Short mmCIF file of C-alpha atoms and ligand atoms in Angstrom, two decimals:
data_model
loop_
_atom_site.label_atom_id
_atom_site.label_comp_id
_atom_site.label_asym_id
_atom_site.label_seq_id
_atom_site.Cartn_x
_atom_site.Cartn_y
_atom_site.Cartn_z
CA MET A 1461 117.16 194.71 -74.99
CA ALA A 1462 118.11 192.22 -73.28
CA GLY A 1463 115.20 190.42 -72.33
CA SER A 1464 113.53 190.48 -75.12
CA GLU A 1465 116.64 188.80 -76.50
CA ALA A 1466 116.56 186.05 -74.10
CA ALA A 1467 113.07 185.58 -74.10
CA TRP A 1468 113.53 184.80 -78.16
CA GLN A 1469 115.97 182.73 -77.13
CA ALA A 1470 114.59 180.38 -74.77
CA ALA A 1471 111.59 180.33 -76.23
CA GLU A 1472 112.65 179.26 -79.78
CA ALA A 1473 115.20 176.78 -77.50
CA GLY A 1474 111.40 175.31 -76.88
CA VAL A 1475 111.13 176.67 -72.76
CA PRO A 1476 107.93 178.01 -72.22
CA VAL A 1477 108.71 182.52 -71.51
CA THR A 1478 106.61 185.02 -69.32
CA ILE A 1479 108.18 188.58 -70.12
CA HIS A 1480 106.85 190.72 -67.11
CA GLU A 1481 106.86 194.45 -68.24
CA MET A 1482 106.07 197.61 -66.15
CA ARG A 1483 106.12 199.87 -69.04
CA PRO A 1484 103.15 201.91 -70.14
CA ARG A 1485 101.92 201.72 -66.42
CA VAL A 1486 105.30 202.20 -64.58
CA GLY A 1487 107.50 204.25 -66.87
CA THR A 1488 111.14 205.93 -66.23
CA PHE A 1489 112.36 208.79 -67.16
CA ALA A 1490 113.82 207.79 -70.71
CA HIS A 1491 111.29 205.62 -72.23
CA ARG A 1492 108.28 206.66 -74.17
CA THR A 1493 107.18 204.01 -75.58
CA GLY A 1494 105.18 200.14 -74.03
CA SER A 1495 107.31 198.38 -76.49
CA LEU A 1496 109.91 196.04 -75.69
CA ALA A 1497 113.29 196.81 -77.18
CA GLU A 1498 112.88 200.92 -76.61
CA MET A 1499 115.94 202.34 -77.94
CA VAL A 1500 116.15 205.21 -75.54
CA CYS A 1501 118.66 207.63 -76.60
CA SER A 1502 120.84 207.25 -80.16
CA ASN A 1503 119.39 204.82 -82.35
CA SER A 1504 122.14 203.18 -83.48
CA PHE A 1505 123.54 200.19 -82.73
CA ARG A 1506 126.63 201.19 -83.53
CA SER A 1507 129.29 199.76 -86.38
CA ASP A 1508 128.61 196.78 -87.88
CA ASP A 1509 132.24 196.07 -89.26
CA ASP A 1510 132.95 192.57 -88.10
CA GLU A 1511 136.51 192.13 -89.20
CA GLN A 1512 138.04 196.20 -87.89
CA ASN A 1513 134.82 196.81 -84.54
CA ALA A 1514 134.60 195.08 -81.39
CA VAL A 1515 131.10 195.72 -81.05
CA GLY A 1516 130.70 194.33 -85.17
CA LEU A 1517 131.87 191.09 -84.56
CA LEU A 1518 129.15 190.81 -81.38
CA HIS A 1519 126.96 191.76 -84.14
CA TRP A 1520 127.64 188.79 -86.23
CA GLU A 1521 128.05 186.55 -82.87
CA MET A 1522 123.75 187.17 -82.49
CA ARG A 1523 122.96 187.14 -86.08
CA ALA A 1524 124.81 183.41 -86.04
CA ALA A 1525 122.92 183.07 -82.85
CA GLY A 1526 119.66 183.51 -85.24
CA GLY A 1527 119.50 187.04 -82.46
CA LEU A 1528 116.18 188.88 -82.69
CA ILE A 1529 117.24 191.82 -81.44
CA MET A 1530 120.04 191.72 -85.25
CA GLU A 1531 116.63 190.48 -86.95
CA MET A 1532 114.94 193.33 -86.47
CA ALA A 1533 117.60 195.78 -86.32
CA HIS A 1534 118.75 194.96 -90.06
CA LYS A 1535 115.26 194.95 -91.36
CA HIS A 1536 114.08 198.45 -90.46
CA ARG A 1537 118.16 199.95 -91.12
CA LEU A 1538 118.66 203.29 -91.91
CA PRO A 1539 121.74 204.43 -93.60
CA ALA A 1540 124.46 205.75 -91.40
CA GLY A 1541 127.64 204.24 -93.03
CA GLY A 1542 129.78 201.68 -91.71
CA ALA A 1543 127.57 202.12 -88.70
CA LEU A 1544 124.13 200.55 -88.07
CA ALA A 1545 121.55 202.61 -87.22
CA VAL A 1546 117.57 201.37 -87.38
CA ASP A 1547 114.25 203.33 -87.20
CA ARG A 1548 113.26 203.24 -83.79
CA ASP A 1549 109.57 202.95 -83.27
CA PRO A 1550 109.09 200.12 -86.22
CA PHE A 1551 112.15 198.07 -85.03
CA ALA A 1552 111.13 197.85 -81.09
CA GLU A 1553 107.54 197.45 -82.63
CA ALA A 1554 108.18 194.22 -84.86
CA VAL A 1555 110.46 193.05 -81.70
CA THR A 1556 107.45 193.49 -79.57
CA ALA A 1557 104.45 191.80 -81.88
CA ARG A 1558 107.26 189.28 -83.03
CA LEU A 1559 107.82 187.99 -78.67
CA ARG A 1560 103.82 188.92 -78.67
CA SER A 1561 102.96 186.13 -81.20
CA HIS A 1562 105.55 183.54 -80.50
CA PRO A 1563 102.98 180.48 -79.86
CA LEU A 1564 105.41 179.62 -76.19
CA ILE A 1565 106.02 183.70 -74.74
CA GLU A 1566 103.85 185.20 -72.45
CA VAL A 1567 103.55 189.25 -71.58
CA VAL A 1568 102.77 190.19 -68.93
CA ASP A 1569 102.23 194.32 -68.02
CA GLU A 1570 103.19 194.77 -64.52
CA GLU A 1571 106.22 195.69 -62.96
CA VAL A 1572 107.68 192.55 -60.43
CA THR A 1573 109.28 194.40 -56.81
CA ALA A 1574 110.64 191.11 -54.98
CA LEU A 1575 112.89 188.81 -55.90
CA PRO A 1576 111.13 186.03 -56.58
CA ASP A 1577 111.88 182.41 -54.43
CA SER A 1578 110.67 179.70 -56.67
CA GLY A 1579 111.06 178.64 -61.15
CA HIS A 1580 113.91 179.83 -62.91
CA TRP A 1581 113.86 183.63 -63.27
CA ILE A 1582 116.04 186.65 -65.66
CA VAL A 1583 116.38 189.60 -64.48
CA ALA A 1584 116.69 192.10 -67.23
CA THR A 1585 115.52 195.18 -65.84
CA GLY A 1586 117.90 197.77 -67.70
CA PRO A 1587 119.98 200.66 -66.38
CA LEU A 1588 116.50 202.14 -64.98
CA THR A 1589 115.08 199.47 -62.44
CA GLY A 1590 111.43 200.24 -61.03
CA SER A 1591 112.64 201.24 -57.49
CA ALA A 1592 111.30 198.18 -55.31
CA LEU A 1593 112.87 195.68 -57.27
CA ALA A 1594 116.34 197.51 -56.94
CA GLN A 1595 115.65 197.84 -52.91
CA ALA A 1596 114.82 193.83 -53.09
CA ILE A 1597 118.58 193.12 -54.81
CA ALA A 1598 120.17 195.60 -53.00
CA ASP A 1599 118.68 193.62 -50.22
CA GLU A 1600 119.65 190.36 -51.40
CA ALA A 1601 123.36 191.57 -52.91
CA GLY A 1602 124.63 194.11 -50.47
CA GLN A 1603 123.48 197.85 -50.39
CA ASP A 1604 127.45 198.12 -51.84
CA SER A 1605 126.91 195.42 -54.59
CA LEU A 1606 124.20 197.07 -56.46
CA ALA A 1607 124.88 200.71 -57.85
CA PHE A 1608 122.23 203.35 -58.92
CA PHE A 1609 125.00 205.51 -61.04
CA ASP A 1610 128.24 204.69 -62.93
CA ALA A 1611 131.32 206.92 -62.34
CA ILE A 1612 133.25 205.95 -65.32
CA ALA A 1613 137.36 206.74 -65.39
CA PRO A 1614 138.70 206.60 -69.05
CA ILE A 1615 140.34 203.13 -70.09
CA VAL A 1616 143.14 203.13 -72.07
CA HIS A 1617 144.52 199.95 -73.55
CA TYR A 1618 148.28 199.19 -72.05
CA ASP A 1619 149.90 199.07 -75.75
CA SER A 1620 149.27 202.79 -76.55
CA ILE A 1621 151.02 203.79 -73.19
CA ASP A 1622 154.12 205.14 -73.79
CA MET A 1623 156.40 203.12 -71.20
CA ASP A 1624 159.53 205.21 -71.85
CA ILE A 1625 157.58 208.09 -69.93
CA ALA A 1626 155.39 206.36 -67.47
CA TRP A 1627 156.78 203.73 -64.98
CA MET A 1628 155.42 201.23 -62.57
CA GLN A 1629 155.03 201.78 -59.37
CA SER A 1630 152.33 201.40 -56.26
CA ARG A 1631 152.96 204.24 -53.58
CA TYR A 1632 155.14 203.79 -51.54
CA ASP A 1633 156.23 200.29 -53.38
CA LYS A 1634 153.25 199.23 -50.89
CA GLY A 1635 152.15 195.02 -51.26
CA GLU A 1636 153.76 191.73 -50.66
CA THR A 1637 154.58 190.73 -54.10
CA GLU A 1638 155.71 192.50 -56.96
CA GLU A 1639 153.06 192.27 -59.01
CA GLU A 1640 151.36 194.58 -55.99
CA ARG A 1641 154.23 196.44 -56.46
CA THR A 1642 154.04 197.38 -59.78
CA ALA A 1643 150.68 197.47 -59.37
CA TYR A 1644 149.95 201.20 -60.53
CA ILE A 1645 151.34 202.78 -64.26
CA ASN A 1646 151.78 206.30 -63.07
CA CYS A 1647 152.34 209.50 -65.74
CA PRO A 1648 154.39 212.31 -64.45
CA MET A 1649 153.65 215.89 -65.27
CA THR A 1650 155.67 219.15 -64.94
CA ARG A 1651 154.03 222.28 -63.32
CA ASP A 1652 154.09 224.02 -66.60
CA GLN A 1653 151.90 220.38 -67.87
CA TYR A 1654 149.59 220.56 -64.64
CA GLU A 1655 149.01 224.17 -65.23
CA ALA A 1656 147.70 223.98 -68.71
CA PHE A 1657 146.09 220.42 -68.06
CA ILE A 1658 144.13 222.37 -65.80
CA ASP A 1659 143.69 224.94 -68.29
CA ALA A 1660 141.97 222.27 -70.73
CA LEU A 1661 140.28 220.78 -67.73
CA LEU A 1662 138.21 223.70 -67.04
CA ALA A 1663 137.52 224.79 -70.56
CA ALA A 1664 136.80 221.69 -72.07
CA GLU A 1665 133.00 220.98 -72.98
CA LYS A 1666 131.05 218.92 -70.70
CA THR A 1667 127.25 216.92 -70.93
CA GLU A 1668 124.67 218.39 -68.47
CA PHE A 1669 122.52 215.87 -66.74
CA LYS A 1670 118.88 214.60 -67.60
CA PRO A 1671 116.03 215.91 -65.81
CA GLY A 1672 115.79 213.10 -63.04
CA GLU A 1673 119.69 211.90 -63.94
CA THR A 1674 120.74 213.92 -60.84
CA ALA A 1675 119.99 212.44 -58.05
CA GLY A 1676 122.07 211.04 -54.99
CA TYR A 1677 125.22 212.14 -57.29
CA PHE A 1678 127.38 213.72 -55.48
CA ASP A 1679 127.57 211.22 -52.79
CA GLY A 1680 129.52 209.41 -55.08
CA CYS A 1681 132.91 210.82 -56.67
CA LEU A 1682 133.55 213.77 -58.22
CA PRO A 1683 133.75 214.23 -61.74
CA ILE A 1684 137.96 215.41 -62.18
CA GLU A 1685 136.78 219.54 -63.50
CA VAL A 1686 134.31 219.71 -60.70
CA MET A 1687 137.12 219.27 -58.14
CA ALA A 1688 139.58 221.39 -60.36
CA GLU A 1689 136.70 224.04 -60.14
CA ARG A 1690 136.79 223.77 -56.66
CA GLY A 1691 140.87 224.82 -56.59
CA ARG A 1692 144.12 224.48 -59.16
CA GLU A 1693 145.11 222.80 -56.48
CA THR A 1694 142.03 220.22 -55.22
CA LEU A 1695 143.64 217.72 -57.90
CA ARG A 1696 147.70 217.74 -56.90
CA PHE A 1697 145.94 217.32 -52.79
CA GLY A 1698 143.60 214.34 -54.70
CA PRO A 1699 143.91 212.36 -57.40
CA MET A 1700 147.03 213.81 -59.23
CA LYS A 1701 149.08 213.85 -56.09
CA PRO A 1702 153.04 213.12 -56.35
CA VAL A 1703 153.67 211.33 -52.96
CA GLY A 1704 154.85 208.22 -52.87
CA LEU A 1705 156.33 207.82 -56.14
CA THR A 1706 160.01 207.66 -57.81
CA ASN A 1707 160.40 208.28 -61.54
CA PRO A 1708 163.01 205.63 -62.72
CA HIS A 1709 163.51 207.76 -65.77
CA ASP A 1710 164.26 210.20 -63.98
CA PRO A 1711 165.14 209.69 -60.26
CA THR A 1712 166.37 213.14 -59.82
CA ASN A 1713 163.54 214.82 -60.93
CA LYS A 1714 159.94 215.16 -58.26
CA ALA A 1715 156.99 215.65 -60.19
CA TYR A 1716 154.62 218.15 -59.41
CA ALA A 1717 151.86 216.11 -59.96
CA VAL A 1718 151.24 212.19 -61.17
CA VAL A 1719 147.82 210.60 -62.97
CA GLN A 1720 147.76 207.36 -61.55
CA LEU A 1721 146.18 204.35 -63.85
CA ARG A 1722 145.13 200.96 -62.10
CA ARG A 1723 145.20 197.64 -64.34
CA ASP A 1724 141.42 197.11 -65.36
CA ASN A 1725 141.26 193.12 -66.04
CA LYS A 1726 142.93 190.35 -65.42
CA LEU A 1727 144.56 190.24 -68.58
CA GLY A 1728 146.68 193.34 -68.20
CA THR A 1729 145.65 194.93 -71.19
CA LEU A 1730 143.29 197.51 -69.53
CA TYR A 1731 144.58 200.64 -67.35
CA ASN A 1732 141.70 203.04 -65.76
CA ILE A 1733 143.11 206.58 -65.52
CA VAL A 1734 142.18 206.41 -61.38
CA GLY A 1735 139.95 209.46 -60.48
CA PHE A 1736 139.38 210.38 -63.71
CA GLN A 1737 135.46 210.32 -63.87
CA THR A 1738 133.95 213.02 -65.71
CA LYS A 1739 131.26 214.70 -67.29
CA MET A 1740 132.80 216.12 -70.27
CA LYS A 1741 131.72 215.70 -73.49
CA TYR A 1742 133.57 212.81 -75.42
CA SER A 1743 135.54 215.09 -78.20
CA ALA A 1744 137.02 217.33 -75.12
CA GLN A 1745 137.79 213.86 -73.21
CA THR A 1746 140.04 212.57 -76.02
CA SER A 1747 142.01 215.78 -76.49
CA VAL A 1748 142.42 216.32 -72.66
CA PHE A 1749 143.60 213.24 -71.59
CA LYS A 1750 146.10 213.17 -74.57
CA MET A 1751 147.94 216.10 -73.17
CA ILE A 1752 149.46 213.47 -69.35
CA PRO A 1753 152.33 212.66 -70.32
CA GLY A 1754 152.36 208.61 -71.82
CA LEU A 1755 149.14 208.84 -72.68
CA GLN A 1756 149.84 210.84 -76.07
CA GLU A 1757 149.28 208.45 -78.33
CA ALA A 1758 146.17 206.97 -75.57
CA SER A 1759 143.66 204.60 -77.20
CA PHE A 1760 141.04 204.68 -75.23
CA ALA A 1761 138.63 201.48 -74.51
CA ARG A 1762 136.20 203.75 -72.54
CA LEU A 1763 135.87 207.80 -72.28
CA GLY A 1764 134.48 208.87 -68.59
CA GLY A 1765 130.97 209.36 -67.61
CA ILE A 1766 128.54 209.73 -64.91
CA HIS A 1767 124.97 209.47 -65.76
CA ARG A 1768 121.96 207.19 -63.52
CA ASN A 1769 122.79 204.17 -63.92
CA THR A 1770 121.46 200.29 -62.23
CA PHE A 1771 124.06 197.64 -61.98
CA ILE A 1772 125.59 195.08 -59.76
CA ASN A 1773 128.88 193.95 -58.54
CA SER A 1774 128.58 190.72 -61.25
CA PRO A 1775 132.28 189.93 -60.42
CA THR A 1776 131.24 189.27 -56.71
CA LEU A 1777 127.25 188.07 -57.15
CA LEU A 1778 126.98 186.09 -60.33
CA ASP A 1779 128.79 182.83 -61.32
CA ASP A 1780 129.66 182.05 -64.67
CA GLN A 1781 126.91 181.00 -66.17
CA MET A 1782 125.70 184.81 -65.10
CA ARG A 1783 122.99 182.87 -61.67
CA LEU A 1784 123.45 184.91 -58.66
CA LYS A 1785 125.19 182.98 -56.34
CA SER A 1786 123.11 183.05 -53.14
CA LYS A 1787 119.63 181.92 -55.17
CA PRO A 1788 120.60 180.66 -58.22
CA HIS A 1789 117.34 180.22 -59.16
CA ILE A 1790 118.12 183.67 -60.93
CA ARG A 1791 119.90 185.01 -63.67
CA PHE A 1792 120.64 188.81 -63.99
CA ALA A 1793 121.33 189.91 -68.19
CA GLY A 1794 121.78 193.17 -69.65
CA GLN A 1795 123.52 196.74 -68.61
CA ILE A 1796 122.01 195.61 -64.85
CA THR A 1797 125.39 192.96 -65.14
CA GLY A 1798 127.34 195.90 -65.58
CA VAL A 1799 127.52 195.70 -68.87
CA GLU A 1800 127.02 199.35 -71.24
CA GLY A 1801 125.00 200.09 -74.64
CA TYR A 1802 121.75 198.89 -76.39
CA VAL A 1803 124.02 195.76 -78.12
CA GLU A 1804 126.21 194.59 -75.83
CA SER A 1805 122.67 193.94 -73.64
CA ALA A 1806 121.36 191.71 -75.42
CA ALA A 1807 124.19 190.04 -76.13
CA MET A 1808 124.06 189.17 -72.88
CA GLY A 1809 119.82 189.01 -73.49
CA LEU A 1810 121.15 186.36 -75.24
CA LEU A 1811 123.36 184.05 -73.81
CA ALA A 1812 120.76 184.60 -70.08
CA GLY A 1813 118.62 182.78 -72.69
CA ARG A 1814 120.15 180.05 -73.30
CA LEU A 1815 122.12 179.41 -70.86
CA ALA A 1816 119.00 179.71 -68.57
CA ALA A 1817 117.25 177.51 -71.18
CA ALA A 1818 119.67 174.67 -71.22
CA GLU A 1819 119.07 174.36 -67.48
CA MET A 1820 115.55 174.26 -67.42
CA GLN A 1821 116.00 171.16 -69.87
CA GLY A 1822 119.11 169.49 -68.65
CA ARG A 1823 121.64 170.17 -70.25
CA THR A 1824 125.02 172.10 -69.85
CA LEU A 1825 126.60 174.40 -72.05
CA GLU A 1826 130.26 174.48 -71.84
CA PRO A 1827 131.25 178.05 -71.12
CA VAL A 1828 131.36 180.85 -74.18
CA PRO A 1829 135.56 180.71 -75.65
CA GLU A 1830 137.30 183.93 -74.16
CA THR A 1831 138.05 184.53 -77.86
CA THR A 1832 134.82 185.58 -78.83
CA ALA A 1833 132.58 188.53 -78.02
CA MET A 1834 130.26 186.69 -76.08
CA GLY A 1835 132.56 185.67 -73.85
CA ALA A 1836 135.17 188.62 -73.67
CA LEU A 1837 132.43 190.10 -71.94
CA VAL A 1838 130.89 187.23 -70.07
CA THR A 1839 133.89 186.54 -68.64
CA HIS A 1840 134.55 189.41 -68.01
CA ILE A 1841 131.97 190.79 -66.02
CA THR A 1842 131.58 187.39 -64.30
CA GLY A 1843 135.25 187.58 -62.61
CA GLY A 1844 137.57 189.16 -65.28
CA ALA A 1845 137.03 192.71 -64.03
CA ASP A 1846 138.51 193.94 -61.05
CA ALA A 1847 135.59 193.63 -57.87
CA LYS A 1848 136.60 196.97 -56.14
CA THR A 1849 136.80 199.19 -59.40
CA PHE A 1850 134.00 197.36 -61.09
CA GLN A 1851 132.50 199.67 -63.68
CA PRO A 1852 129.88 199.44 -66.61
CA MET A 1853 132.09 198.14 -69.82
CA ASN A 1854 131.43 198.18 -73.22
CA VAL A 1855 132.70 195.58 -75.38
CA ASN A 1856 136.62 195.78 -76.43
CA PHE A 1857 139.32 194.03 -78.00
CA GLY A 1858 140.92 194.81 -74.58
CA LEU A 1859 138.84 192.73 -73.02
CA PHE A 1860 139.67 189.64 -75.42
CA PRO A 1861 143.01 187.55 -75.08
CA PRO A 1862 145.69 189.07 -76.73
CA VAL A 1863 146.61 187.69 -79.87
CA ASP A 1864 150.34 188.22 -81.21
CA ALA A 1865 150.27 190.83 -83.79
CA ARG A 1866 151.84 194.18 -83.74
CA GLY A 1867 153.38 197.24 -85.25
CA GLY A 1868 151.39 200.96 -86.38
CA ARG A 1869 148.41 201.78 -88.25
CA LYS A 1870 148.57 198.56 -90.51
CA GLY A 1871 149.36 196.39 -87.80
CA ARG A 1872 146.04 197.59 -86.22
CA GLN A 1873 144.06 196.45 -88.98
CA VAL A 1874 145.95 193.13 -89.01
CA ARG A 1875 145.56 192.31 -85.14
CA TYR A 1876 141.58 193.18 -85.57
CA LYS A 1877 141.17 190.46 -88.60
CA MET A 1878 143.49 188.11 -86.41
CA TYR A 1879 140.76 188.62 -83.49
CA THR A 1880 137.74 188.64 -85.49
CA ASP A 1881 138.77 185.45 -87.58
CA ARG A 1882 139.15 183.88 -83.84
CA ALA A 1883 136.75 184.47 -82.91
CA LYS A 1884 134.30 183.98 -85.17
CA ALA A 1885 135.39 180.14 -85.79
CA ASP A 1886 135.45 179.99 -81.80
CA TRP A 1887 131.40 180.93 -81.41
CA GLN A 1888 130.47 178.86 -84.94
CA ALA A 1889 132.70 175.23 -83.01
CA TRP A 1890 130.59 176.48 -79.35
CA LEU A 1891 127.09 177.13 -81.24
CA GLY A 1892 127.76 173.30 -83.02
CA VAL A 1893 128.65 171.83 -79.76
CA ARG A 1894 125.55 173.26 -77.76
CA GLN A 1895 123.39 171.79 -81.10
CA ALA A 1896 125.60 168.64 -81.06
CA ALA A 1897 124.24 168.41 -77.41
CA GLU A 1898 120.68 169.00 -77.67
C1 FAD B 1957 118.76 208.22 -70.46
C2 FAD B 1957 119.51 206.47 -71.12
C3 FAD B 1957 120.27 206.82 -72.24
C4 FAD B 1957 121.22 205.96 -72.91
N1 FAD B 1957 121.77 205.74 -74.13
C5 FAD B 1957 122.22 204.76 -74.91
C6 FAD B 1957 123.01 204.90 -76.03
O1 FAD B 1957 122.38 205.98 -76.96
N2 FAD B 1957 122.84 203.70 -76.32
C7 FAD B 1957 123.05 202.50 -76.28
O2 FAD B 1957 123.94 201.69 -76.94
N3 FAD B 1957 123.20 202.73 -75.22
C8 FAD B 1957 122.30 203.58 -74.45
N4 FAD B 1957 122.14 203.64 -72.62
C9 FAD B 1957 122.38 202.38 -72.48
C10 FAD B 1957 121.55 200.80 -72.74
O3 FAD B 1957 122.37 200.37 -73.71
C11 FAD B 1957 120.47 201.14 -72.43
O4 FAD B 1957 119.59 201.48 -71.42
C12 FAD B 1957 119.59 199.27 -73.23
O5 FAD B 1957 118.24 199.62 -72.90
C13 FAD B 1957 119.86 198.41 -71.70
O6 FAD B 1957 119.12 197.10 -71.97
P1 FAD B 1957 118.13 196.84 -70.94
O7 FAD B 1957 118.24 195.27 -71.36
O8 FAD B 1957 119.57 196.15 -70.03
O9 FAD B 1957 118.08 197.41 -69.86
P2 FAD B 1957 116.60 198.02 -70.95
O10 FAD B 1957 116.21 198.10 -72.44
O11 FAD B 1957 115.87 199.25 -70.17
O12 FAD B 1957 115.26 196.99 -70.59
C14 FAD B 1957 114.93 196.70 -69.30
C15 FAD B 1957 113.27 196.86 -69.34
O13 FAD B 1957 112.76 196.66 -68.09
C16 FAD B 1957 111.85 196.78 -67.73
N5 FAD B 1957 111.79 197.52 -66.02
C17 FAD B 1957 112.50 197.51 -64.96
N6 FAD B 1957 112.21 197.71 -64.44
C18 FAD B 1957 111.44 196.56 -64.22
C19 FAD B 1957 110.54 195.46 -62.50
N7 FAD B 1957 111.01 196.44 -61.89
N8 FAD B 1957 109.03 195.58 -63.16
C20 FAD B 1957 109.11 195.33 -64.93
N9 FAD B 1957 109.97 195.91 -65.84
C21 FAD B 1957 110.36 196.24 -65.63
C22 FAD B 1957 112.03 198.51 -67.87
O14 FAD B 1957 110.47 198.44 -68.57
C23 FAD B 1957 112.23 198.09 -69.61
O15 FAD B 1957 111.62 198.02 -70.77
C24 FAD B 1957 121.34 204.43 -72.35
C25 FAD B 1957 120.39 204.46 -70.89
C26 FAD B 1957 120.13 205.41 -70.63
C27 FAD B 1957 119.38 205.29 -68.90
#
């Protein structure tokens, strides 16, 4: 996805491009074909609603920028209500044909096994990056900066947390500043609530690992339901331990267990539930997590998961031009940068392609405004996200600087429209600025 879009954007800007693709010579456990832009699982680019949905807005922005992935998705779309679902094989074949026939693009069927020392490169090798290249990236970036699995805890929109029940406090009030001492949101549970929560966790439907997906998984973080299976009290002595905390709403009553949420972005609009990575099915997650007092009305920016997924710690490794700080002739794009999903991956390819082409032509592009879907995503991965807890992220309105509108369901529709109107104007201005600079 990302590589195809990056190549298209750079070539359309007038820069010659070579795509190195290891398939079909070297396969992965998920790909089936030798086509570029193969959709490895679902055939959906998710919501196409560009007024009420952040991923729909990203579609719009990519179309406005002449994106190849969106153009071909539209050509091969299948009826799917408000979603952009596509006929996957003709879609991938059409992307491949368009790229192979572009006069400035060459496609070389070979695996890249090292980080090149010179030239301009975009590494867009995705969640199933070839192992030799992954090793080379780890050698360059440090072993701790490359993950082979995501362990995603659910992320909640701050404004959906009931602060009449929850409160802000770090364990034992640790921290030098008031901000550090109140870095966590705490949700208290009584014994009955805890027991009911454990029952629901154990009973919830889980997803299974796919063949080839499991190696190394237990070295990382255990899913909460696996911890609960090891003993009903395990969570109370792990991520849900109630120690070092006093509930200001009920100071004399000690909670039996406490669920903690930690700030997930600089804006303070998103909080992740600490230690709650899970393999529960999405439908089960929403009902189980809404049993947590304070989260009964929670709106989730993303749900938890654990998958095979190669990605780098972009907030520490990349600059705001998506370049590897230690080797600035190499950019990263796509899922390997810590975005999640076909659309987000392609979007980061679009941006990397434009940035690389501009640099080669002696132009510098203005940073993309954070108020656009594209800008919100790239700002998140290159510095907005907390590097210590960095995990792949879908685009969502929680990544955008807030707009000022509140109040109920109607309020939400108005707010989302404000986000998308602002984004469209700013994205068009950015594209216009770029054209003017050419
Ligand atoms: C099993 C699985 C299921 C997924 N399901 C979905 C889903 O349903 N919906 C969704 O939105 N997202 C899904 N994703 C997440 C992600 O959005 C997709 O994987 C998406 O294709 C990522 O785009 P990308 O461009 O970053 O990587 P890819 O589309 O995987 O492209 C990377 C390309 O680089 C090639 N490559 C890798 N290493 C090398 C190398 N060393 N040399 C040369 N070529 C190399 C690969 O063959 C591949 O063609 C899934 C991921 C996985 C692993």
